[in-house]
Every structure is written in structure tokens, then in C-alpha cells.
């Protein structure tokens, strides 16, 4: 009776760890999210149950409590539950909640890290989150708080020279740009990377002043990472190539 939480990476099925694949091979049940590439399910034994628990239009979406309960139930019924999550399970993935719930119910747990979109999406667009002489640090945050308000930490980060990597930030891009504009940073580069690592990957670049007006260039639904900071600008193009 055990749970293995695996980071599936940003989307390209080759961006999972070998350790993750080994664990998948011994799964009795796999619970997976919407951002997980279904090609990875091939690594699970043919007899293993495959259960989609993500949010997708037209299908039932599970509450976190339901998923926690399913993990316990399925581990008791089948043995080894593998929980496949996009990116890294501990980066805005609620991985720890699932682990703790399982542990409280006497289930052994293990964590296998994954490549987070927070680093991979910028990187695959040629944007290093840190760069000697250009970016000393980077902050990763979501655009909104649990209650749906704009994350107040964006304003704190905007006042520094750090690279800001925003997950789930596209719908708030106008408000976020306004914070930077209010600090006189209208020309600061911004990049939006969608479907990072997939054949459909797209990158839209601009600056604080014009990024919102470029909204027609990206898809409103597809997952996106927004990067704000000097490293997202073309002046680093030579270093990027
Ligand atoms: C619930 S969070 C999960 C993050 C995930 N645990 C990680 O480490 O990448 C989902 C958000 O991650 C970002 N994301 C995940 N995969 C992505 C991809 N392939 N391209 C762009 N953004 C991605 C988007 O901001 C998306 O809305």
C-alpha cells in the first residue's frame, strides 16, 4: 500500500525522470492531471488502472478532497498508486496535501521531482531565469491568491530587479503590467510562453507597455508562463543562441 507522487515535467514526454518511469512501471493505478502528457501512461503496466482526475471541459472535475480520498481507497484496493502531476508536484501542484493525507491514513509515500514549467518554459524559449550580469534572482508565483485576488507579492517583486515568473497569470496580464508601469518600468521586457516543450509551443514577446495589446497572439486557454524582466528581452538574444 503506497503512493508515489511523480513530476511528469512540462509536457514533452521525454522530460520525465528515469526514476519516474521506473515507478510508473510498477504502478497498479495511475491518477493523472490535465497537463500530463498521456503518452507517459504507456509506461504503466497494461493492467494498471488509468484515472484522469484533471480539469477538462466536458468531463467531471474532481475536488481536491475527492482526489485525496481516491488515493487512499485505491491504495488499499490495488496497492501502488502513482500520482502523475504536471511539472513538479510541489510547485503549485498540491502535492504535499495529497502526500500528507495518504500518510495520515497509514500509506507509505514517495516523491519523485519533476521539471517545473517555472524554469523549463522560459528556458525552452531561450530565456534563462538567472544570468550573470542581468538577473541575480527569480521569483515564481501565481497571479492570484486562493481567494482570486491579484497576488500582492507581485508588487513586492516588481519593485526589485528580479526576474518574475508567473504561473496562471495570463488572465491578469493587464493588471500585472499596470503595476510595473506604475513603477516607471514600461520598457521592461515581457514574454509569454504557451504549451512549453510541446510541438504547439508559442512565444510572444513584448514589454510592459504593449504586452496586453498582444493578447490576440496567444490562446486564452492553453497553459502559459509569463516572464517579466531584462532576461526576456532581445538584448540577450546573442547570449541565448
Ligand atoms: C497548477 S499549475 C502547475 C504547475 C506545475 N506543477 C509545474 O511545476 O510546472 C499550472 C500552470 O503551470 C503552467 N504550465 C504548466 N505546464 C506548462 C507548459 N507546458 N507551458 C506553459 N505553462 C505551463 C501554467 O501557468 C499553468 O497554468
mmCIF file of C-alpha atoms and ligand atoms in Angstrom:
data_model
loop_
_atom_site.group_PDB
_atom_site.id
_atom_site.type_symbol
_atom_site.label_atom_id
_atom_site.label_comp_id
_atom_site.label_asym_id
_atom_site.label_seq_id
_atom_site.Cartn_x
_atom_site.Cartn_y
_atom_site.Cartn_z
ATOM 1 C CA UNK A 1 0.000 0.000 0.000
ATOM 2 C CA UNK A 2 1.887 3.044 -1.224
ATOM 3 C CA UNK A 3 1.675 6.330 -3.084
ATOM 4 C CA UNK A 4 4.351 7.683 -5.428
ATOM 5 C CA UNK A 5 3.999 11.281 -6.414
ATOM 6 C CA UNK A 6 5.760 11.879 -9.727
ATOM 7 C CA UNK A 7 6.555 15.090 -11.549
ATOM 8 C CA UNK A 8 5.718 14.497 -15.205
ATOM 9 C CA UNK A 9 7.539 17.586 -16.475
ATOM 10 C CA UNK A 10 6.178 20.410 -18.629
ATOM 11 C CA UNK A 11 4.605 18.311 -21.394
ATOM 12 C CA UNK A 12 7.208 16.724 -23.659
ATOM 13 C CA UNK A 13 7.046 13.056 -22.582
ATOM 14 C CA UNK A 14 10.838 12.830 -22.725
ATOM 15 C CA UNK A 15 11.082 15.378 -19.924
ATOM 16 C CA UNK A 16 10.256 12.967 -17.103
ATOM 17 C CA UNK A 17 12.982 11.422 -14.956
ATOM 18 C CA UNK A 18 14.164 7.824 -15.322
ATOM 19 C CA UNK A 19 13.170 7.345 -11.714
ATOM 20 C CA UNK A 20 9.660 8.492 -12.617
ATOM 21 C CA UNK A 21 9.468 5.942 -15.441
ATOM 22 C CA UNK A 22 10.702 3.142 -13.168
ATOM 23 C CA UNK A 23 7.985 3.987 -10.646
ATOM 24 C CA UNK A 24 5.323 4.118 -13.379
ATOM 25 C CA UNK A 25 6.335 0.614 -14.461
ATOM 26 C CA UNK A 26 5.322 -0.761 -11.078
ATOM 27 C CA UNK A 27 2.011 1.132 -10.827
ATOM 28 C CA UNK A 28 -1.259 -0.635 -10.072
ATOM 29 C CA UNK A 29 -3.218 2.586 -10.581
ATOM 30 C CA UNK A 30 -2.229 5.878 -12.186
ATOM 31 C CA UNK A 31 -4.086 9.081 -11.336
ATOM 32 C CA UNK A 32 -3.135 11.866 -13.734
ATOM 33 C CA UNK A 33 -3.862 15.541 -14.343
ATOM 34 C CA UNK A 34 -4.787 17.512 -17.456
ATOM 35 C CA UNK A 35 -1.276 18.863 -18.018
ATOM 36 C CA UNK A 36 0.270 15.392 -18.018
ATOM 37 C CA UNK A 37 1.147 14.050 -21.455
ATOM 38 C CA UNK A 38 -0.928 10.896 -21.904
ATOM 39 C CA UNK A 39 1.961 9.283 -23.817
ATOM 40 C CA UNK A 40 3.501 8.669 -20.384
ATOM 41 C CA UNK A 41 0.694 6.275 -19.499
ATOM 42 C CA UNK A 42 2.321 3.802 -21.896
ATOM 43 C CA UNK A 43 4.966 3.141 -19.255
ATOM 44 C CA UNK A 44 2.397 1.787 -16.799
ATOM 45 C CA UNK A 45 1.627 -1.943 -16.978
ATOM 46 C CA UNK A 46 -1.277 -2.659 -19.351
ATOM 47 C CA UNK A 47 -3.369 -3.970 -16.449
ATOM 48 C CA UNK A 48 -2.912 -0.804 -14.362
ATOM 49 C CA UNK A 49 -5.984 1.372 -13.941
ATOM 50 C CA UNK A 50 -5.644 4.823 -15.508
ATOM 51 C CA UNK A 51 -7.795 7.501 -13.941
ATOM 52 C CA UNK A 52 -7.986 11.071 -15.241
ATOM 53 C CA UNK A 53 -8.609 13.464 -12.340
ATOM 54 C CA UNK A 54 -7.809 16.778 -14.015
ATOM 55 C CA UNK A 55 -9.999 19.630 -15.109
ATOM 56 C CA UNK A 56 -11.090 19.397 -18.707
ATOM 57 C CA UNK A 57 -14.049 20.872 -20.453
ATOM 58 C CA UNK A 58 -16.869 18.380 -20.817
ATOM 59 C CA UNK A 59 -15.592 15.978 -18.159
ATOM 60 C CA UNK A 60 -16.184 15.727 -14.436
ATOM 61 C CA UNK A 61 -13.689 17.714 -12.448
ATOM 62 C CA UNK A 62 -12.645 16.380 -9.071
ATOM 63 C CA UNK A 63 -12.369 18.375 -5.853
ATOM 64 C CA UNK A 64 -9.038 18.045 -4.066
ATOM 65 C CA UNK A 65 -10.745 16.214 -1.177
ATOM 66 C CA UNK A 66 -12.153 13.662 -3.621
ATOM 67 C CA UNK A 67 -8.710 13.015 -5.081
ATOM 68 C CA UNK A 68 -7.220 12.620 -1.592
ATOM 69 C CA UNK A 69 -9.926 10.092 -0.716
ATOM 70 C CA UNK A 70 -9.468 8.226 -4.011
ATOM 71 C CA UNK A 71 -5.745 7.827 -3.374
ATOM 72 C CA UNK A 72 -6.422 6.157 -0.022
ATOM 73 C CA UNK A 73 -9.188 3.956 -1.395
ATOM 74 C CA UNK A 74 -7.216 2.852 -4.445
ATOM 75 C CA UNK A 75 -4.017 2.207 -2.489
ATOM 76 C CA UNK A 76 -5.978 -0.079 -0.158
ATOM 77 C CA UNK A 77 -7.711 -1.803 -3.028
ATOM 78 C CA UNK A 78 -4.862 -2.154 -5.538
ATOM 79 C CA UNK A 79 -1.505 -1.492 -3.806
ATOM 80 C CA UNK A 80 0.705 1.012 -5.635
ATOM 81 C CA UNK A 81 -0.925 4.299 -6.607
ATOM 82 C CA UNK A 82 1.113 6.552 -8.874
ATOM 83 C CA UNK A 83 0.082 10.171 -8.899
ATOM 84 C CA UNK A 84 1.332 11.881 -12.067
ATOM 85 C CA UNK A 85 1.322 15.649 -11.959
ATOM 86 C CA UNK A 86 2.434 18.246 -14.496
ATOM 87 C CA UNK A 87 5.794 19.891 -13.872
ATOM 88 C CA UNK A 88 6.891 19.310 -10.292
ATOM 89 C CA UNK A 89 4.226 18.148 -7.806
ATOM 90 C CA UNK A 90 5.345 20.646 -5.166
ATOM 91 C CA UNK A 91 5.201 23.729 -7.415
ATOM 92 C CA UNK A 92 1.594 24.895 -7.225
ATOM 93 C CA UNK A 93 0.591 21.251 -7.514
ATOM 94 C CA UNK A 94 -0.987 20.482 -4.136
ATOM 95 C CA UNK A 95 1.355 17.519 -3.942
ATOM 96 C CA UNK A 96 2.055 17.874 -0.249
ATOM 97 C CA UNK A 97 -1.653 17.843 0.597
ATOM 98 C CA UNK A 98 -2.048 14.512 -1.150
ATOM 99 C CA UNK A 99 1.056 13.060 0.489
ATOM 100 C CA UNK A 100 0.032 14.159 3.963
ATOM 101 C CA UNK A 101 -3.481 12.802 3.550
ATOM 102 C CA UNK A 102 -2.102 9.447 2.438
ATOM 103 C CA UNK A 103 0.393 9.354 5.318
ATOM 104 C CA UNK A 104 -2.357 10.128 7.832
ATOM 105 C CA UNK A 105 -4.113 7.028 6.534
ATOM 106 C CA UNK A 106 -1.090 4.806 7.015
ATOM 107 C CA UNK A 107 0.054 4.811 3.395
ATOM 108 C CA UNK A 108 3.756 4.879 2.608
ATOM 109 C CA UNK A 109 4.667 7.762 0.304
ATOM 110 C CA UNK A 110 7.480 8.757 -2.033
ATOM 111 C CA UNK A 111 8.166 11.896 -4.068
ATOM 112 C CA UNK A 112 9.941 11.959 -7.432
ATOM 113 C CA UNK A 113 10.710 15.515 -8.578
ATOM 114 C CA UNK A 114 9.773 16.785 -11.992
ATOM 115 C CA UNK A 115 10.953 19.582 -14.259
ATOM 116 C CA UNK A 116 8.799 22.571 -13.435
ATOM 117 C CA UNK A 117 7.383 24.780 -16.164
ATOM 118 C CA UNK A 118 8.544 27.687 -13.984
ATOM 119 C CA UNK A 119 12.093 27.077 -15.197
ATOM 120 C CA UNK A 120 11.601 24.945 -18.303
ATOM 121 C CA UNK A 121 9.118 27.227 -20.100
ATOM 122 C CA UNK A 122 11.398 30.287 -20.004
ATOM 123 C CA UNK A 123 14.431 28.110 -20.738
ATOM 124 C CA UNK A 124 12.834 26.488 -23.771
ATOM 125 C CA UNK A 125 12.027 29.958 -25.078
ATOM 126 C CA UNK A 126 15.711 30.858 -24.774
ATOM 127 C CA UNK A 127 15.227 32.809 -21.545
ATOM 128 C CA UNK A 128 17.471 31.895 -18.613
ATOM 129 C CA UNK A 129 15.796 32.765 -15.302
ATOM 130 C CA UNK A 130 19.148 33.923 -13.960
ATOM 131 C CA UNK A 131 22.003 35.324 -15.990
ATOM 132 C CA UNK A 132 25.285 36.663 -14.742
ATOM 133 C CA UNK A 133 25.202 40.430 -15.071
ATOM 134 C CA UNK A 134 21.484 40.543 -15.887
ATOM 135 C CA UNK A 135 19.395 38.659 -13.360
ATOM 136 C CA UNK A 136 20.590 37.795 -9.895
ATOM 137 C CA UNK A 137 17.439 36.001 -8.818
ATOM 138 C CA UNK A 138 13.999 34.929 -9.887
ATOM 139 C CA UNK A 139 10.644 34.741 -8.159
ATOM 140 C CA UNK A 140 7.976 32.257 -9.102
ATOM 141 C CA UNK A 141 4.407 32.972 -8.113
ATOM 142 C CA UNK A 142 0.832 32.627 -9.231
ATOM 143 C CA UNK A 143 -1.051 35.699 -10.369
ATOM 144 C CA UNK A 144 -3.871 35.277 -7.900
ATOM 145 C CA UNK A 145 -4.323 34.321 -4.279
ATOM 146 C CA UNK A 146 -6.521 31.445 -3.038
ATOM 147 C CA UNK A 147 -9.438 33.872 -2.977
ATOM 148 C CA UNK A 148 -8.936 35.034 -6.567
ATOM 149 C CA UNK A 149 -7.411 38.439 -5.842
ATOM 150 C CA UNK A 150 -4.279 39.703 -7.523
ATOM 151 C CA UNK A 151 -1.285 38.329 -5.630
ATOM 152 C CA UNK A 152 0.082 41.222 -3.519
ATOM 153 C CA UNK A 153 3.595 39.772 -3.787
ATOM 154 C CA UNK A 154 3.687 40.809 -7.451
ATOM 155 C CA UNK A 155 4.043 44.437 -6.377
ATOM 156 C CA UNK A 156 6.834 43.477 -3.991
ATOM 157 C CA UNK A 157 8.697 41.606 -6.738
ATOM 158 C CA UNK A 158 8.082 44.385 -9.268
ATOM 159 C CA UNK A 159 9.993 46.807 -7.052
ATOM 160 C CA UNK A 160 13.148 44.669 -7.373
ATOM 161 C CA UNK A 161 15.369 43.738 -10.331
ATOM 162 C CA UNK A 162 14.473 40.060 -10.003
ATOM 163 C CA UNK A 163 13.036 38.077 -12.915
ATOM 164 C CA UNK A 164 9.374 37.356 -12.261
ATOM 165 C CA UNK A 165 7.989 34.023 -13.478
ATOM 166 C CA UNK A 166 4.217 33.930 -13.235
ATOM 167 C CA UNK A 167 2.147 30.797 -13.477
ATOM 168 C CA UNK A 168 -1.563 31.042 -14.242
ATOM 169 C CA UNK A 169 -1.021 34.736 -14.932
ATOM 170 C CA UNK A 170 -2.353 35.360 -18.402
ATOM 171 C CA UNK A 171 -5.843 36.487 -17.466
ATOM 172 C CA UNK A 172 -4.351 39.142 -15.179
ATOM 173 C CA UNK A 173 -1.655 40.348 -17.545
ATOM 174 C CA UNK A 174 -3.141 43.864 -17.844
ATOM 175 C CA UNK A 175 -3.263 44.384 -14.088
ATOM 176 C CA UNK A 176 0.232 42.979 -13.666
ATOM 177 C CA UNK A 177 1.640 45.225 -16.407
ATOM 178 C CA UNK A 178 -0.032 48.207 -14.713
ATOM 179 C CA UNK A 179 1.911 47.513 -11.504
ATOM 180 C CA UNK A 180 5.208 47.631 -13.403
ATOM 181 C CA UNK A 181 4.092 50.670 -15.399
ATOM 182 C CA UNK A 182 3.318 52.441 -12.121
ATOM 183 C CA UNK A 183 6.970 51.966 -11.181
ATOM 184 C CA UNK A 184 8.131 53.529 -14.448
ATOM 185 C CA UNK A 185 9.113 50.161 -15.959
ATOM 186 C CA UNK A 186 7.195 50.485 -19.226
ATOM 187 C CA UNK A 187 10.064 49.218 -21.353
ATOM 188 C CA UNK A 188 10.837 46.159 -19.259
ATOM 189 C CA UNK A 189 10.676 43.036 -21.467
ATOM 190 C CA UNK A 190 7.863 40.515 -21.035
ATOM 191 C CA UNK A 191 7.496 37.081 -22.639
ATOM 192 C CA UNK A 192 4.510 34.747 -22.693
ATOM 193 C CA UNK A 193 5.296 31.088 -23.335
ATOM 194 C CA UNK A 194 2.429 28.711 -24.052
ATOM 195 C CA UNK A 195 2.489 24.925 -24.342
ATOM 196 C CA UNK A 196 6.171 24.918 -23.477
ATOM 197 C CA UNK A 197 8.059 21.834 -24.680
ATOM 198 C CA UNK A 198 5.189 20.692 -26.912
ATOM 199 C CA UNK A 199 5.090 20.918 -30.729
ATOM 200 C CA UNK A 200 2.480 23.682 -30.244
ATOM 201 C CA UNK A 201 4.828 25.840 -28.132
ATOM 202 C CA UNK A 202 4.431 29.540 -28.854
ATOM 203 C CA UNK A 203 6.331 32.524 -27.521
ATOM 204 C CA UNK A 204 5.028 36.087 -27.600
ATOM 205 C CA UNK A 205 7.426 38.837 -26.607
ATOM 206 C CA UNK A 206 6.879 42.485 -25.869
ATOM 207 C CA UNK A 207 7.310 44.858 -22.994
ATOM 208 C CA UNK A 208 5.241 46.108 -20.075
ATOM 209 C CA UNK A 209 3.795 48.888 -22.257
ATOM 210 C CA UNK A 210 2.450 46.663 -25.035
ATOM 211 C CA UNK A 211 2.135 43.082 -23.772
ATOM 212 C CA UNK A 212 -1.605 43.285 -23.106
ATOM 213 C CA UNK A 213 -2.286 44.530 -26.632
ATOM 214 C CA UNK A 214 -0.581 41.392 -27.957
ATOM 215 C CA UNK A 215 -3.223 39.159 -26.388
ATOM 216 C CA UNK A 216 -4.559 38.138 -29.792
ATOM 217 C CA UNK A 217 -1.290 36.268 -30.356
ATOM 218 C CA UNK A 218 -1.874 33.764 -27.611
ATOM 219 C CA UNK A 219 -4.523 31.207 -26.860
ATOM 220 C CA UNK A 220 -6.806 32.098 -23.929
ATOM 221 C CA UNK A 221 -6.976 28.540 -22.581
ATOM 222 C CA UNK A 222 -3.605 26.903 -23.158
ATOM 223 C CA UNK A 223 -1.175 26.843 -20.188
ATOM 224 C CA UNK A 224 1.153 29.793 -20.142
ATOM 225 C CA UNK A 225 4.087 31.137 -18.199
ATOM 226 C CA UNK A 226 4.688 34.897 -18.136
ATOM 227 C CA UNK A 227 8.262 36.101 -17.654
ATOM 228 C CA UNK A 228 8.953 39.709 -16.746
ATOM 229 C CA UNK A 229 12.495 41.039 -16.593
ATOM 230 C CA UNK A 230 15.535 42.019 -18.593
ATOM 231 C CA UNK A 231 16.355 38.393 -19.486
ATOM 232 C CA UNK A 232 13.138 38.221 -21.544
ATOM 233 C CA UNK A 233 14.445 40.952 -23.848
ATOM 234 C CA UNK A 234 16.083 40.736 -27.231
ATOM 235 C CA UNK A 235 19.273 42.380 -25.973
ATOM 236 C CA UNK A 236 20.210 38.957 -24.686
ATOM 237 C CA UNK A 237 19.467 37.270 -27.998
ATOM 238 C CA UNK A 238 23.156 36.698 -28.679
ATOM 239 C CA UNK A 239 23.677 35.084 -25.321
ATOM 240 C CA UNK A 240 20.559 32.994 -25.786
ATOM 241 C CA UNK A 241 21.708 31.454 -29.072
HETATM 242 C C1 LIG B 1 -1.474 24.241 -11.427
HETATM 243 S S1 LIG B 1 -0.016 24.933 -12.092
HETATM 244 C C2 LIG B 1 1.030 23.533 -12.004
HETATM 245 C C3 LIG B 1 2.475 23.850 -12.206
HETATM 246 C C4 LIG B 1 3.344 22.615 -12.289
HETATM 247 N N1 LIG B 1 3.319 21.884 -11.048
HETATM 248 C C5 LIG B 1 4.789 22.921 -12.667
HETATM 249 O O1 LIG B 1 5.691 22.722 -11.844
HETATM 250 O O2 LIG B 1 5.012 23.311 -13.812
HETATM 251 C C6 LIG B 1 -0.432 25.020 -13.796
HETATM 252 C C7 LIG B 1 0.279 26.157 -14.510
HETATM 253 O O3 LIG B 1 1.609 25.804 -14.832
HETATM 254 C C8 LIG B 1 2.000 26.449 -16.017
HETATM 255 N N2 LIG B 1 2.354 25.429 -17.018
HETATM 256 C C9 LIG B 1 2.383 24.116 -16.839
HETATM 257 N N3 LIG B 1 2.797 23.482 -17.950
HETATM 258 C C10 LIG B 1 3.047 24.441 -18.865
HETATM 259 C C11 LIG B 1 3.513 24.440 -20.198
HETATM 260 N N4 LIG B 1 3.818 23.314 -20.834
HETATM 261 N N5 LIG B 1 3.653 25.619 -20.840
HETATM 262 C C12 LIG B 1 3.382 26.773 -20.215
HETATM 263 N N6 LIG B 1 2.927 26.844 -18.946
HETATM 264 C C13 LIG B 1 2.775 25.697 -18.274
HETATM 265 C C14 LIG B 1 0.829 27.316 -16.444
HETATM 266 O O4 LIG B 1 0.971 28.594 -15.864
HETATM 267 C C15 LIG B 1 -0.318 26.549 -15.835
HETATM 268 O O5 LIG B 1 -1.461 27.347 -15.711
#
